[in-house]
Tab-separated table of C-alpha atoms and ligand atoms in Angstrom:
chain	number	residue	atom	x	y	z
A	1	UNK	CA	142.073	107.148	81.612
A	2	UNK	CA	139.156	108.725	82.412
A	3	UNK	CA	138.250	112.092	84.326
A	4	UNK	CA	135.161	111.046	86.294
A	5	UNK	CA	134.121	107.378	86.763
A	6	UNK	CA	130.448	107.455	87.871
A	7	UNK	CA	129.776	104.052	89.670
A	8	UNK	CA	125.802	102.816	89.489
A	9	UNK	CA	123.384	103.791	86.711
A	10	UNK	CA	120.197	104.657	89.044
A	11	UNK	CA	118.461	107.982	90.023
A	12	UNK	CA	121.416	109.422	91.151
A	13	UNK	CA	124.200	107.808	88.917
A	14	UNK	CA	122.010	109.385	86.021
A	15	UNK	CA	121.159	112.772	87.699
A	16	UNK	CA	125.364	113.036	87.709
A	17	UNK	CA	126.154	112.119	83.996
A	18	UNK	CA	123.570	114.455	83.050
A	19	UNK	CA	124.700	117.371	85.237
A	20	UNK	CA	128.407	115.910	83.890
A	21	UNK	CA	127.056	116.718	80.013
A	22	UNK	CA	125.803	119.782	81.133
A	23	UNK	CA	129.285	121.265	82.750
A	24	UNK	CA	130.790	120.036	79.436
A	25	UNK	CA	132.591	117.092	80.034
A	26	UNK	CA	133.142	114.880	77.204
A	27	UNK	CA	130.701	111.638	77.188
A	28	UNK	CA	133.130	108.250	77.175
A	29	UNK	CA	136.152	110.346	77.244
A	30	UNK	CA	136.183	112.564	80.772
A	31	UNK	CA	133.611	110.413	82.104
A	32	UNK	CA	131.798	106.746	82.369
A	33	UNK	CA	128.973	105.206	83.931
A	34	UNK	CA	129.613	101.798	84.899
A	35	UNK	CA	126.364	99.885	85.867
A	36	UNK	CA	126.360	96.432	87.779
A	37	UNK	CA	122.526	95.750	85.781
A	38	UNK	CA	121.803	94.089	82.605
A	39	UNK	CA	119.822	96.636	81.909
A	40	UNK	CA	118.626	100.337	82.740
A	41	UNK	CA	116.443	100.972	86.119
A	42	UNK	CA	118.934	101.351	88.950
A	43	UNK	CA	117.577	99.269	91.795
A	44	UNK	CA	113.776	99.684	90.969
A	45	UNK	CA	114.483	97.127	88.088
A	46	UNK	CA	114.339	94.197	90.930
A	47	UNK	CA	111.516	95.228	93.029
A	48	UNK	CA	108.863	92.768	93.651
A	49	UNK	CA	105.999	92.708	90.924
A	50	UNK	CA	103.269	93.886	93.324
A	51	UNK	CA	104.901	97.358	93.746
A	52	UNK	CA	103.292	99.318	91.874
A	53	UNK	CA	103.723	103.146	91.388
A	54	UNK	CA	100.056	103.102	92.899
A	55	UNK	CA	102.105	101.498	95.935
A	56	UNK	CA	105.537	102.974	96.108
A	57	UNK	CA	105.701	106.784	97.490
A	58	UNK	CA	106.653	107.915	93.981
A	59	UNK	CA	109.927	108.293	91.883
A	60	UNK	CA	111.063	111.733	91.554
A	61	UNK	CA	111.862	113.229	87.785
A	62	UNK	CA	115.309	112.518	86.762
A	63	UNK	CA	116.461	116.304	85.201
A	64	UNK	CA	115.546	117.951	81.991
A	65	UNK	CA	113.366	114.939	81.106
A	66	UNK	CA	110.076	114.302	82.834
A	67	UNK	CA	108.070	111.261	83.392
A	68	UNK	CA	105.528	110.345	80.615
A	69	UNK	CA	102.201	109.630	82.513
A	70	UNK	CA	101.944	105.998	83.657
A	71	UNK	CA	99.780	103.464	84.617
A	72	UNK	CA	99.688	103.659	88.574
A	73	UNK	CA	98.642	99.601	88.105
A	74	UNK	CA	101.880	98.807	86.131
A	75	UNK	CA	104.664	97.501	88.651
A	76	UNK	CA	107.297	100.440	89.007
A	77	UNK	CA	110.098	98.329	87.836
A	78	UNK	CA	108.727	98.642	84.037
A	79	UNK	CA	108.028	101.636	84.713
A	80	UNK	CA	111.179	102.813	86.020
A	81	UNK	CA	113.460	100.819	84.259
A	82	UNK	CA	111.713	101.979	80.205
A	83	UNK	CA	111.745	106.153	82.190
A	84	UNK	CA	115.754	105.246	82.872
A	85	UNK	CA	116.429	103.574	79.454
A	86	UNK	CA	114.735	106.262	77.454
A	87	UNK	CA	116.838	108.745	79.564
A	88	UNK	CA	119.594	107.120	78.859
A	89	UNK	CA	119.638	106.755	74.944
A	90	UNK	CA	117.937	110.893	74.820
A	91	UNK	CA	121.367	112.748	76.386
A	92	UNK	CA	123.704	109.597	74.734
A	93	UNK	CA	125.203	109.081	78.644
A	94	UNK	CA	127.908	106.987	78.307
A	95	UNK	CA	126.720	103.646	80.469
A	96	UNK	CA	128.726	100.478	80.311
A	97	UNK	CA	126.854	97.337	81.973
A	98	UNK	CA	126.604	94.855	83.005
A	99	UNK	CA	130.171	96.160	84.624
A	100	UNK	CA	130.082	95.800	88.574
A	101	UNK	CA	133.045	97.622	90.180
A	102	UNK	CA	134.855	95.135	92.350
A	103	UNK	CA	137.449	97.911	93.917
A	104	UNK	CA	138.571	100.990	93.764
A	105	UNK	CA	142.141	101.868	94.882
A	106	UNK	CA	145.078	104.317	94.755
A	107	UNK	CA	146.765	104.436	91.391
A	108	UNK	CA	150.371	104.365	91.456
A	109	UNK	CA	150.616	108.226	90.708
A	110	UNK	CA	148.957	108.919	94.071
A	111	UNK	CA	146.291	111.524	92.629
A	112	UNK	CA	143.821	109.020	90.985
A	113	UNK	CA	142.245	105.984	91.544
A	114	UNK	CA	142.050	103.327	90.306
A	115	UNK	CA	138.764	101.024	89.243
A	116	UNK	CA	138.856	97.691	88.760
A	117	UNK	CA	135.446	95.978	87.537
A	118	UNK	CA	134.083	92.647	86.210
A	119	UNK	CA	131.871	92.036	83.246
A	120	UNK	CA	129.290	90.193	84.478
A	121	UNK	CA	129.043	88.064	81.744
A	122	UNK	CA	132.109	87.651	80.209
A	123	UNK	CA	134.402	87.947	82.780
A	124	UNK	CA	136.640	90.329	81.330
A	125	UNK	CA	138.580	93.116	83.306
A	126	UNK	CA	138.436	96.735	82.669
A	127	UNK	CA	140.932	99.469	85.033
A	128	UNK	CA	139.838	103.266	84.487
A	129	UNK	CA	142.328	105.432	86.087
A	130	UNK	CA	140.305	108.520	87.274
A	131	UNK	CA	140.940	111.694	89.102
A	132	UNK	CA	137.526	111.410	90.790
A	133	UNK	CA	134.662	108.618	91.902
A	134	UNK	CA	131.323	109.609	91.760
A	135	UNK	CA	129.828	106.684	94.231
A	136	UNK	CA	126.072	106.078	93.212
A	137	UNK	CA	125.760	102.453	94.017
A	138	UNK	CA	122.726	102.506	96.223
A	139	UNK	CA	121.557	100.282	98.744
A	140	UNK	CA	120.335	97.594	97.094
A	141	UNK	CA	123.118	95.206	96.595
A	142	UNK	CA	123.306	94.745	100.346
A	143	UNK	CA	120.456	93.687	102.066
A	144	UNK	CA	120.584	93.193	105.996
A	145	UNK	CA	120.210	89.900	107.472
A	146	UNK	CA	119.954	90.778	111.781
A	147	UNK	CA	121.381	87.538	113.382
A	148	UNK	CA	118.946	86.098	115.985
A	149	UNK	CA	120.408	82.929	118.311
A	150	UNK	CA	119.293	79.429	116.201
A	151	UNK	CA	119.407	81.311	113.051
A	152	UNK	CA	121.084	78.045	111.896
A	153	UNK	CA	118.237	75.650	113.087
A	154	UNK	CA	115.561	77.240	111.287
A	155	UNK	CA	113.938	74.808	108.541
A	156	UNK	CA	111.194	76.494	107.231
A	157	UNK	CA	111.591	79.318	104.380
A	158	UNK	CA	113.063	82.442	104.996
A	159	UNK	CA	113.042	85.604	102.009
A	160	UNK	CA	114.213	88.998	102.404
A	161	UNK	CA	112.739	91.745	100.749
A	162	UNK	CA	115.253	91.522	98.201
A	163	UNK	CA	113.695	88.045	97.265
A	164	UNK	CA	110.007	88.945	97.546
A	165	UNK	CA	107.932	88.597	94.372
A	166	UNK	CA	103.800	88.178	95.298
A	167	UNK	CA	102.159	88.474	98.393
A	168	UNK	CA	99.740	85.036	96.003
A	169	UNK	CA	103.061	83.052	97.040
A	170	UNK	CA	101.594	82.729	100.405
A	171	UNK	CA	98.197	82.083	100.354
A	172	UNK	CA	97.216	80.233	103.692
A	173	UNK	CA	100.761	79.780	104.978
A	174	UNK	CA	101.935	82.008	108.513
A	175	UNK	CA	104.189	84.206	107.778
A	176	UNK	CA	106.210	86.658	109.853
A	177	UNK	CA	106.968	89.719	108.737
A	178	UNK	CA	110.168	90.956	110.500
A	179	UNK	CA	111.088	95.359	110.388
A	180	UNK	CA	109.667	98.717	111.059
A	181	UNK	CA	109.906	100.119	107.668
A	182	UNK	CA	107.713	101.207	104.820
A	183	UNK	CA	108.433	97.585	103.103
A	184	UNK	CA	107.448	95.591	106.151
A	185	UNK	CA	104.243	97.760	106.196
A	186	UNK	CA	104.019	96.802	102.298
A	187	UNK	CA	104.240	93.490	102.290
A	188	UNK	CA	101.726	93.039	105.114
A	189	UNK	CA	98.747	94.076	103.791
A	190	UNK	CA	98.959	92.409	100.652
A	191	UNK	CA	99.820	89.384	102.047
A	192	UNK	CA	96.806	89.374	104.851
A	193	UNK	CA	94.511	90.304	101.848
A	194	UNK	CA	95.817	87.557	99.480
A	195	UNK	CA	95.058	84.872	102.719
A	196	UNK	CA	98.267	84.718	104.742
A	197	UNK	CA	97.669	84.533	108.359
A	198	UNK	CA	100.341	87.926	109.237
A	199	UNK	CA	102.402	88.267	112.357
A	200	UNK	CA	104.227	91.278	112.740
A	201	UNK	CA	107.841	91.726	114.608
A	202	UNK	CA	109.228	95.433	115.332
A	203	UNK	CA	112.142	96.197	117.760
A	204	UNK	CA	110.066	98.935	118.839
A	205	UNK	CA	107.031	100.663	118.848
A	206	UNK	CA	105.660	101.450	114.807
A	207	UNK	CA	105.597	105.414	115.000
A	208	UNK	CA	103.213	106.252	112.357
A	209	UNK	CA	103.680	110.208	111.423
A	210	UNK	CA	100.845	112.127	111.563
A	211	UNK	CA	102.713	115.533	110.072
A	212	UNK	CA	101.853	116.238	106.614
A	213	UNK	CA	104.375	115.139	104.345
A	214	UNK	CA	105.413	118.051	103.103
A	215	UNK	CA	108.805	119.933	101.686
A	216	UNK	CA	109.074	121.300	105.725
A	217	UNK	CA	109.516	117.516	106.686
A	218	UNK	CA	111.692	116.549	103.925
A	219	UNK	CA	113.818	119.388	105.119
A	220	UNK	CA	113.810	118.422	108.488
A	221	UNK	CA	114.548	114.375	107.466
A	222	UNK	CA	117.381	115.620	105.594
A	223	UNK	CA	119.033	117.795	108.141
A	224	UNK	CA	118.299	115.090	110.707
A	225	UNK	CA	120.515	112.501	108.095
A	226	UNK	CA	122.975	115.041	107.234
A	227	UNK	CA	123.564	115.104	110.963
A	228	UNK	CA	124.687	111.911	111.121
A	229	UNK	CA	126.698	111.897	107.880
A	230	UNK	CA	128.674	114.804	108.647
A	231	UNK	CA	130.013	113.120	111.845
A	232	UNK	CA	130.657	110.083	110.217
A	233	UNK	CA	128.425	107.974	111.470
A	234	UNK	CA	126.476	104.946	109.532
A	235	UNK	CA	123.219	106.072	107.611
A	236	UNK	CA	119.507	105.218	109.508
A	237	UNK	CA	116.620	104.085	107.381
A	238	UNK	CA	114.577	107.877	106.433
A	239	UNK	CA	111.377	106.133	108.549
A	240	UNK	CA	114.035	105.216	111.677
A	241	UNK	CA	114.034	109.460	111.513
A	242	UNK	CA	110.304	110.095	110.397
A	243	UNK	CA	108.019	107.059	111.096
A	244	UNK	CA	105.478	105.904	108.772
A	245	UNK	CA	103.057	108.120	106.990
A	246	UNK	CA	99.564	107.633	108.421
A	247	UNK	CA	97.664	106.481	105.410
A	248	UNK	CA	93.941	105.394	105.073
A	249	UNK	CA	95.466	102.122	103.827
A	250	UNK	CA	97.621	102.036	106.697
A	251	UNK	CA	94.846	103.055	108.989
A	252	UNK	CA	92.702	100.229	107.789
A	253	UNK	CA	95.543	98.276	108.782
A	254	UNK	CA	96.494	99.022	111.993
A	255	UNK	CA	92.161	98.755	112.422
A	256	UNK	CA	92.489	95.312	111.201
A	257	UNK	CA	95.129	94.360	113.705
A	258	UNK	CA	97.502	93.643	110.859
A	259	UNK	CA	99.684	96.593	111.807
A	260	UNK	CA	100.053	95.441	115.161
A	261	UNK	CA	103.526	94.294	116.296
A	262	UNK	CA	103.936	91.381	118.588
A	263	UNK	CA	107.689	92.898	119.675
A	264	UNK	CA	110.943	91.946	119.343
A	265	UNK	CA	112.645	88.669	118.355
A	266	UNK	CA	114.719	86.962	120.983
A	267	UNK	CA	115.838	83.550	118.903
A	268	UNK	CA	114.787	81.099	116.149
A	269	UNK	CA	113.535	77.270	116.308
A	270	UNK	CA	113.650	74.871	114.074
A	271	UNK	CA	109.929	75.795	113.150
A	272	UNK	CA	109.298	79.298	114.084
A	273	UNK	CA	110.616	81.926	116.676
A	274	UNK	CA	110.535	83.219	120.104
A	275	UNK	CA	109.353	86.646	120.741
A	276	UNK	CA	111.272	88.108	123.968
A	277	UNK	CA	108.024	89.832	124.672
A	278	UNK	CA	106.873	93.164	125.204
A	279	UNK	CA	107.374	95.156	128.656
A	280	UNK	CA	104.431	97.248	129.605
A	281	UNK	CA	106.912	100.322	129.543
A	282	UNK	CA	107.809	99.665	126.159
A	283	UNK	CA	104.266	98.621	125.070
A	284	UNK	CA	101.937	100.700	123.110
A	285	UNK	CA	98.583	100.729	120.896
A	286	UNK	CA	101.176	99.002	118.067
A	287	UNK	CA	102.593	97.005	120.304
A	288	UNK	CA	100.487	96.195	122.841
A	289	UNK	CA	102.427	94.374	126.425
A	290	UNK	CA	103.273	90.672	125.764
A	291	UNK	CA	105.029	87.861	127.875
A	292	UNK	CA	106.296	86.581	124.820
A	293	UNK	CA	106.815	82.964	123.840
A	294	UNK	CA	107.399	80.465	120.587
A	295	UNK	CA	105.438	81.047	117.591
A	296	UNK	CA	105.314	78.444	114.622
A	297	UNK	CA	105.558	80.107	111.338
A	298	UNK	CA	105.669	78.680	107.401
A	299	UNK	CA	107.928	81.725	106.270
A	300	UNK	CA	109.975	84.539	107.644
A	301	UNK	CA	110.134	87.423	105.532
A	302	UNK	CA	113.335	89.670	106.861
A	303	UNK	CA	111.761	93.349	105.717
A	304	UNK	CA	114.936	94.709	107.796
A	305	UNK	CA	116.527	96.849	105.065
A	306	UNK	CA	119.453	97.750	103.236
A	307	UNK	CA	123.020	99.209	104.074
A	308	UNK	CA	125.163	101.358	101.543
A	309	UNK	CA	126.860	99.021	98.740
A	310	UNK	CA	130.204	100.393	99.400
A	311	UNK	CA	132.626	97.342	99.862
A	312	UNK	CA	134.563	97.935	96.868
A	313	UNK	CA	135.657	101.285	98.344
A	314	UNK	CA	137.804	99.290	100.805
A	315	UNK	CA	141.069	99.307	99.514
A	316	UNK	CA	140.983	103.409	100.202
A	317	UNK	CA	140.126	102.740	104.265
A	318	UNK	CA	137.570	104.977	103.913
A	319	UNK	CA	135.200	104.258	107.285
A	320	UNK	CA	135.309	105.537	110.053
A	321	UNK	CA	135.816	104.098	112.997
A	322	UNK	CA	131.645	104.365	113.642
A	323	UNK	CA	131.397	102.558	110.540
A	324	UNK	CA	130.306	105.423	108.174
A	325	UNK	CA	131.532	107.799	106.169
A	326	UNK	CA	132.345	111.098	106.624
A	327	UNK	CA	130.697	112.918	104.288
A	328	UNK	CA	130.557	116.913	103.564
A	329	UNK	CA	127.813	117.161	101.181
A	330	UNK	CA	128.266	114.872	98.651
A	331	UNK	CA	132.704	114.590	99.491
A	332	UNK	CA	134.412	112.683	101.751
A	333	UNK	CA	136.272	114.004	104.320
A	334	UNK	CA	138.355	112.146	104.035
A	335	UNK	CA	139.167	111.409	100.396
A	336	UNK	CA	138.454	114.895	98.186
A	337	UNK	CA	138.797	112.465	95.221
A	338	UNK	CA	135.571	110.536	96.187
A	339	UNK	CA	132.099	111.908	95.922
A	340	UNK	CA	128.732	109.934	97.414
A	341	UNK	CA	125.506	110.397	95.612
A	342	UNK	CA	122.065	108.925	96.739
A	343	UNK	CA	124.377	108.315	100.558
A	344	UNK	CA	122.645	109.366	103.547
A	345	UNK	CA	119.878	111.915	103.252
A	346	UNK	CA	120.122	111.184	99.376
A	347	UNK	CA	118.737	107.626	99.648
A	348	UNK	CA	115.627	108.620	98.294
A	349	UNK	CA	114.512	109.507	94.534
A	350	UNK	CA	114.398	113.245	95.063
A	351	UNK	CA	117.854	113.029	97.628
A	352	UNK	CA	119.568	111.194	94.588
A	353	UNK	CA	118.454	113.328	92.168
A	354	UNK	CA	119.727	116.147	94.218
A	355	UNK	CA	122.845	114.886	95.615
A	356	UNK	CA	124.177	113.326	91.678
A	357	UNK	CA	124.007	116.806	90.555
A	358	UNK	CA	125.924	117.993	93.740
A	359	UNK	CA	128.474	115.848	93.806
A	360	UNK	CA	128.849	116.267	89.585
A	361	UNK	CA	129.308	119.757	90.158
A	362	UNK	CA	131.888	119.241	93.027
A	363	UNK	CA	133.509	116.333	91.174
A	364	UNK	CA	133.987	118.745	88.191
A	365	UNK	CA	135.334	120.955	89.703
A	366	UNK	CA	137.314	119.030	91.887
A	367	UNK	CA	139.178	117.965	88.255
A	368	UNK	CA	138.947	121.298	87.019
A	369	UNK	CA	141.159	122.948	90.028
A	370	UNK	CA	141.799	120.363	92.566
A	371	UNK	CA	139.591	122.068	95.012
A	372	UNK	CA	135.558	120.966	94.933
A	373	UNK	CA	134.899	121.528	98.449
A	374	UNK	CA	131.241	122.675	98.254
A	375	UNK	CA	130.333	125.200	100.636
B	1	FAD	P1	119.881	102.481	92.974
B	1	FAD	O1	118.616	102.657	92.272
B	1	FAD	O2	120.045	101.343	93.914
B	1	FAD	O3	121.008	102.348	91.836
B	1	FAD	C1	122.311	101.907	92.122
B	1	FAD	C2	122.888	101.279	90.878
B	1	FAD	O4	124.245	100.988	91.173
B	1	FAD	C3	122.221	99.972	90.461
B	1	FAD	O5	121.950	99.993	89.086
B	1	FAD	C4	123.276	98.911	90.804
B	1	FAD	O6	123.275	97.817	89.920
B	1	FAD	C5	124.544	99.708	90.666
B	1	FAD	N1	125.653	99.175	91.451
B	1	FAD	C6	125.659	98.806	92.773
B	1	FAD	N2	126.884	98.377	93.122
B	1	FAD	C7	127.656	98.473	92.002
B	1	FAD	C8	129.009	98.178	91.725
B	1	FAD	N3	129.846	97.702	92.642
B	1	FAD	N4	129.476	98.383	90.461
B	1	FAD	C9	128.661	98.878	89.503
B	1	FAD	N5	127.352	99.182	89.719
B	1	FAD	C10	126.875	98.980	90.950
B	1	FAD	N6	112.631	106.243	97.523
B	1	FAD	C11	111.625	107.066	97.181
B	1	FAD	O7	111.863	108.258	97.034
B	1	FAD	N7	110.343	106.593	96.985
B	1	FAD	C12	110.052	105.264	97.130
B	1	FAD	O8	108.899	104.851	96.945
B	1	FAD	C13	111.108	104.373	97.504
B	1	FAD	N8	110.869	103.054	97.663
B	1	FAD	C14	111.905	102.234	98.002
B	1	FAD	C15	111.654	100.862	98.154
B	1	FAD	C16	112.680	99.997	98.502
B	1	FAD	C17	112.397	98.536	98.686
B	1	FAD	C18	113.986	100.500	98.696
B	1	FAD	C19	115.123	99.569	99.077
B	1	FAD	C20	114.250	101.860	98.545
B	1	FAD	C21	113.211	102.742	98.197
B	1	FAD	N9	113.451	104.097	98.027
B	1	FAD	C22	112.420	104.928	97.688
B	1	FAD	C23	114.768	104.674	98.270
B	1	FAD	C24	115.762	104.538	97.094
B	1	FAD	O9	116.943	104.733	97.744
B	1	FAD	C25	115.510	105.571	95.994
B	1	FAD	O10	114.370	105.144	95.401
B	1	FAD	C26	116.522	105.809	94.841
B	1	FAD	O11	115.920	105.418	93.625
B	1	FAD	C27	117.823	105.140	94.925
B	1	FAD	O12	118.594	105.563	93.783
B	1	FAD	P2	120.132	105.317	93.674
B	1	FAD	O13	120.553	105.775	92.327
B	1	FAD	O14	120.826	105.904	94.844
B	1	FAD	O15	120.348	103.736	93.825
């Protein structure tokens, strides 16, 4: 029996133990972190070699312990994964893994909960009983397939990011990149560059931002996702609210005709696609007017994101009926027992930094005197 049971061991799992540590609480004895991963890095451990830090928009510092200067050439997931493991073993935070959290539900006293996870290699069962969930599971664990019509009848290969390793895979084969978001725009260049021939499918127009990126956007991102959280509604990618940063890499891109989207999808062949083509009202300088029409391709590449890994917080009914959750800060609505971290408008390093040492704060003090609303 536990007081706090932290679930996921990434940016924001490990910005709440150590704001945890630092309210007082006991590590291993009012509080766990229990990691689906073999090992430390959160979800950067799996991304694809050819993200580098160079590449990725940069990884926030984790609190009290900053980054040691790295190799912007390295891929982040070394990177990330030896900054989370030294973190780790420097405040002693209390992480069990490989232990993925297969539900949480009401204990029979009616004040806790109750979590149930797997070892993933043994098997075995552990049940902490816990007065409050810190929820830091990311996005990572459930990537979004869209269904198109003949989904079933396509033969060639098909990846999603999840899955991608090195744009070298994919020398001289057509590939279609499918998504709007900063992952679609990174696997396209490297793959044009390495020899792929590139097509490019968007739902709508790419909006690439030309306002600096600055702590006045991130402010206005946030408020934009805390918006939507509040009501209860499900989270939007950050670059569904922003658009794409306007890079000179991007630039050269959209120059090259490589950032150029030939619409939206209407169905899959057994080969390729059909694009449902592009109305002259919808069209654009990205996405130029298009009757559409089948396309043969060698790979699809599915760059169309992530939703919140939260199925294992079923049992408690916590969705709404939009399919989110209600969320003040970092505490459901809902469910004062249950806190979100890295949810929302904390899906990103410095929102999961932020939001673990919210909702350990709230969660503490939720224990502490039943109360934790955060104001
Ligand atoms: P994660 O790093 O995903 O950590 C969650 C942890 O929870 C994992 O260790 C996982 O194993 C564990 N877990 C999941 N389910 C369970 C379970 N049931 N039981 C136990 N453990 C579980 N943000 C930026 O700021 N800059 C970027 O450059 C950037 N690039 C990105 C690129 C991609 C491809 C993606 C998908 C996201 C990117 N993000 C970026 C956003 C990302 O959300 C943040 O980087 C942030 O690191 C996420 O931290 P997190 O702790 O919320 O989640």
């Amino acid at each position: 029996m536990v007081e706090v049971v932290v679930i996921g061991a990434g940016q924001a799992g490990l910005s709440a133990g150590w704001n945890l540590l630092r309210k007082g609480a006991a590590p291993g004895e009012d509080f766990v972190i229990l990691d689906a991963n073999e090992g430390p890095g959160g979800a950067w451990r799996h991304r694809w070699p050819s993200l580098t830090l160079g590449v990725a928009h940069g990884i926030h510092d984790l609190p009290g312990f900053p980054q040691s200067p790295a190799d912007p050439s390295e891929p982040a997931s070394s990177v990330v994964a030896r900054y989370y493991g030294a973190y780790e073993a420097e405040f002693g935070l209390p992480v069990l893994r490989p232990w993925r959290v297969e539900s949480v539900a009401e204990a029979p006293d009616g004040v806790r909960v109750r979590v149930t996870s797997a070892h993933a290699v043994t098997g075995e069962k552990r049940v902490d009983d816990a007065r409050a969930v810190i929820n830091a599971t990311g996005t990572w664990d459930q990537p979004y397939w869209p269904y198109y019509p003949g989904s079933e009848s396509f033969h060639n290969r098909q990846l999603h990011t999840r899955d991608f390793t090195d744009a070298a895979d994919f020398v001289g084969q057509r590939v279609l990149v499918v998504g709007g978001g900063a992952s679609a725009v990174q696997f396209l260049l490297p793959l044009a560059d390495a020899g792929a021939t590139t097509i490019w499918s968007t739902r709508r127009a790419p909006v690439f931002g030309r306002r600096v990126f600055d702590r006045e956007w991130g402010r206005d991102v946030e408020r934009a996702v805390e918006a939507r959280t509040e009501q209860g509604l499900p989270t939007l990618p950050v670059v569904a609210t922003t658009g794409l940063p306007l890079t000179p890499e991007y630039q050269r891109g959209i120059d090259a005709g490589i950032l150029v989207s030939r619409g939206p999808l209407k169905r899959l062949t057994e080969r390729g696609v059909v694009f449902a083509g592009v109305a002259s009202d919808q069209a654009g300088d990205l996405m130029p007017a298009w009757s559409g029409g089948p396309v043969d391709v060698d790979v699809i590449v599915w760059a169309t994101g992530f939703r919140p890994a939260i199925r294992h917080l079923a049992p408690l009914r916590l969705r709404t009926p939009e399919g989110g959750l209600k969320v003040h800060r970092t505490q459901l609505v809902n469910d004062p027992r249950i806190f979100v971290a890295g949810y929302g408008a904390g899906a990103s390093t410095i929102g999961a930094t932020r939001t673990g040492r919210q909702a350990a704060v709230a969660a503490w003090r939720f224990v502490a005197d039943g109360s934790g609303v955060e104001t």
